[in-house]
Amino acid sequence: MRITCPYCGSRDVSEFSYIGDAAPQRPDPAGEPAAVEAAFFDYVYLRDNPAGPHTGLWYHGSGCRSWLVVTRNPSTHEILDVALAAGETQR
């Protein structure tokens, strides 16, 4: 599988590290302790396993060291989109 880095171009997947799902939002720690604990349990341990397109956070550790949001279909390994993660700027 090859991922097209915005800086380095098309590279082998071995140059990247998969960090995890890019969709979950960290819960607000303020609030009633039992509700906060349940929200963090869901955030850390419960994940959907979609059969279709999925957005994941990837790190280009053997290249430009950029954080990328990669949209791909895990069933076919087709890369649908690659974008810089929030906070990254074009060099």
PDB file of C-alpha atoms in Angstrom:
ATOM      1  CA  MET A   1       0.000   0.000   0.000  1.00  0.00           C
ATOM      2  CA  ARG A   2       1.254   3.510  -0.817  1.00  0.00           C
ATOM      3  CA  ILE A   3       0.304   6.813   0.828  1.00  0.00           C
ATOM      4  CA  THR A   4       0.813  10.122  -0.976  1.00  0.00           C
ATOM      5  CA  CYS A   5       2.334  12.549   1.514  1.00  0.00           C
ATOM      6  CA  PRO A   6       1.618  16.226   0.699  1.00  0.00           C
ATOM      7  CA  TYR A   7       5.349  16.984   1.121  1.00  0.00           C
ATOM      8  CA  CYS A   8       7.180  13.820   0.023  1.00  0.00           C
ATOM      9  CA  GLY A   9       4.873  12.350  -2.636  1.00  0.00           C
ATOM     10  CA  SER A  10       3.952   8.685  -2.946  1.00  0.00           C
ATOM     11  CA  ARG A  11       5.638   6.560  -0.264  1.00  0.00           C
ATOM     12  CA  ASP A  12       5.392   2.990   1.000  1.00  0.00           C
ATOM     13  CA  VAL A  13       3.172   2.462   4.026  1.00  0.00           C
ATOM     14  CA  SER A  14       6.208   1.211   6.005  1.00  0.00           C
ATOM     15  CA  GLU A  15       7.347   4.875   6.337  1.00  0.00           C
ATOM     16  CA  PHE A  16       4.166   5.714   8.283  1.00  0.00           C
ATOM     17  CA  SER A  17       2.760   4.782  11.679  1.00  0.00           C
ATOM     18  CA  TYR A  18      -0.979   4.363  12.165  1.00  0.00           C
ATOM     19  CA  ILE A  19      -1.956   6.223  15.319  1.00  0.00           C
ATOM     20  CA  GLY A  20      -5.698   5.549  15.408  1.00  0.00           C
ATOM     21  CA  ASP A  21      -9.140   6.689  14.407  1.00  0.00           C
ATOM     22  CA  ALA A  22      -9.257  10.408  13.573  1.00  0.00           C
ATOM     23  CA  ALA A  23     -12.957  10.845  14.391  1.00  0.00           C
ATOM     24  CA  PRO A  24     -13.312  10.523  18.218  1.00  0.00           C
ATOM     25  CA  GLN A  25     -13.561  13.742  20.205  1.00  0.00           C
ATOM     26  CA  ARG A  26     -12.129  13.812  23.732  1.00  0.00           C
ATOM     27  CA  PRO A  27     -14.909  14.239  26.323  1.00  0.00           C
ATOM     28  CA  ASP A  28     -15.069  17.298  28.568  1.00  0.00           C
ATOM     29  CA  PRO A  29     -13.630  16.327  31.986  1.00  0.00           C
ATOM     30  CA  ALA A  30     -15.951  18.746  33.806  1.00  0.00           C
ATOM     31  CA  GLY A  31     -19.168  17.376  35.189  1.00  0.00           C
ATOM     32  CA  GLU A  32     -20.527  14.665  37.423  1.00  0.00           C
ATOM     33  CA  PRO A  33     -17.716  12.104  38.044  1.00  0.00           C
ATOM     34  CA  ALA A  34     -19.697   8.971  37.114  1.00  0.00           C
ATOM     35  CA  ALA A  35     -20.833  10.485  33.800  1.00  0.00           C
ATOM     36  CA  VAL A  36     -17.313  11.699  33.030  1.00  0.00           C
ATOM     37  CA  GLU A  37     -15.888   8.250  33.816  1.00  0.00           C
ATOM     38  CA  ALA A  38     -18.435   6.576  31.506  1.00  0.00           C
ATOM     39  CA  ALA A  39     -17.713   9.090  28.726  1.00  0.00           C
ATOM     40  CA  PHE A  40     -13.949   8.490  28.972  1.00  0.00           C
ATOM     41  CA  PHE A  41     -14.463   4.702  29.018  1.00  0.00           C
ATOM     42  CA  ASP A  42     -16.411   4.971  25.760  1.00  0.00           C
ATOM     43  CA  TYR A  43     -13.788   7.343  24.289  1.00  0.00           C
ATOM     44  CA  VAL A  44     -10.843   5.062  25.101  1.00  0.00           C
ATOM     45  CA  TYR A  45     -12.247   1.556  24.584  1.00  0.00           C
ATOM     46  CA  LEU A  46     -15.275   1.587  22.288  1.00  0.00           C
ATOM     47  CA  ARG A  47     -14.717   1.958  18.541  1.00  0.00           C
ATOM     48  CA  ASP A  48     -16.847   1.351  15.479  1.00  0.00           C
ATOM     49  CA  ASN A  49     -15.441  -1.062  12.912  1.00  0.00           C
ATOM     50  CA  PRO A  50     -16.833   0.241   9.620  1.00  0.00           C
ATOM     51  CA  ALA A  51     -16.662  -1.836   6.448  1.00  0.00           C
ATOM     52  CA  GLY A  52     -16.443   1.265   4.251  1.00  0.00           C
ATOM     53  CA  PRO A  53     -14.268   4.398   4.211  1.00  0.00           C
ATOM     54  CA  HIS A  54     -12.498   5.238   7.457  1.00  0.00           C
ATOM     55  CA  THR A  55     -10.431   8.282   8.519  1.00  0.00           C
ATOM     56  CA  GLY A  56      -7.296   7.575  10.498  1.00  0.00           C
ATOM     57  CA  LEU A  57      -4.443   9.599  11.930  1.00  0.00           C
ATOM     58  CA  TRP A  58      -1.036   8.643  10.489  1.00  0.00           C
ATOM     59  CA  TYR A  59       2.476   9.887  11.305  1.00  0.00           C
ATOM     60  CA  HIS A  60       5.161  10.079   8.586  1.00  0.00           C
ATOM     61  CA  GLY A  61       8.006   9.152  10.925  1.00  0.00           C
ATOM     62  CA  SER A  62      10.478   7.942   8.269  1.00  0.00           C
ATOM     63  CA  GLY A  63       9.952  11.022   6.127  1.00  0.00           C
ATOM     64  CA  CYS A  64       8.961  14.614   6.815  1.00  0.00           C
ATOM     65  CA  ARG A  65       7.465  13.796  10.262  1.00  0.00           C
ATOM     66  CA  SER A  66       4.069  15.241   9.384  1.00  0.00           C
ATOM     67  CA  TRP A  67       0.749  14.217  10.909  1.00  0.00           C
ATOM     68  CA  LEU A  68      -1.776  13.195   8.260  1.00  0.00           C
ATOM     69  CA  VAL A  69      -5.465  12.353   8.173  1.00  0.00           C
ATOM     70  CA  VAL A  70      -5.825   9.489   5.709  1.00  0.00           C
ATOM     71  CA  THR A  71      -9.233   8.393   4.434  1.00  0.00           C
ATOM     72  CA  ARG A  72      -9.124   4.834   3.157  1.00  0.00           C
ATOM     73  CA  ASN A  73     -11.273   1.787   2.652  1.00  0.00           C
ATOM     74  CA  PRO A  74      -9.867  -0.964   4.928  1.00  0.00           C
ATOM     75  CA  SER A  75     -11.632  -3.643   2.887  1.00  0.00           C
ATOM     76  CA  THR A  76      -9.818  -2.757  -0.347  1.00  0.00           C
ATOM     77  CA  HIS A  77      -6.838  -0.741   1.015  1.00  0.00           C
ATOM     78  CA  GLU A  78      -7.783   2.040  -1.422  1.00  0.00           C
ATOM     79  CA  ILE A  79      -6.547   5.478  -0.296  1.00  0.00           C
ATOM     80  CA  LEU A  80      -9.355   7.992  -0.939  1.00  0.00           C
ATOM     81  CA  ASP A  81      -7.827  11.182   0.515  1.00  0.00           C
ATOM     82  CA  VAL A  82      -4.735  12.420   2.362  1.00  0.00           C
ATOM     83  CA  ALA A  83      -4.710  15.761   4.192  1.00  0.00           C
ATOM     84  CA  LEU A  84      -2.525  17.459   6.747  1.00  0.00           C
ATOM     85  CA  ALA A  85      -3.867  17.090  10.288  1.00  0.00           C
ATOM     86  CA  ALA A  86      -5.185  20.191  12.037  1.00  0.00           C
ATOM     87  CA  GLY A  87      -2.375  22.469  13.108  1.00  0.00           C
ATOM     88  CA  GLU A  88       0.008  21.368  10.322  1.00  0.00           C
ATOM     89  CA  THR A  89       0.998  24.035   7.803  1.00  0.00           C
ATOM     90  CA  GLN A  90       2.352  23.715   4.271  1.00  0.00           C
ATOM     91  CA  ARG A  91       6.125  24.095   4.203  1.00  0.00           C
TER      92      ARG A  91
END
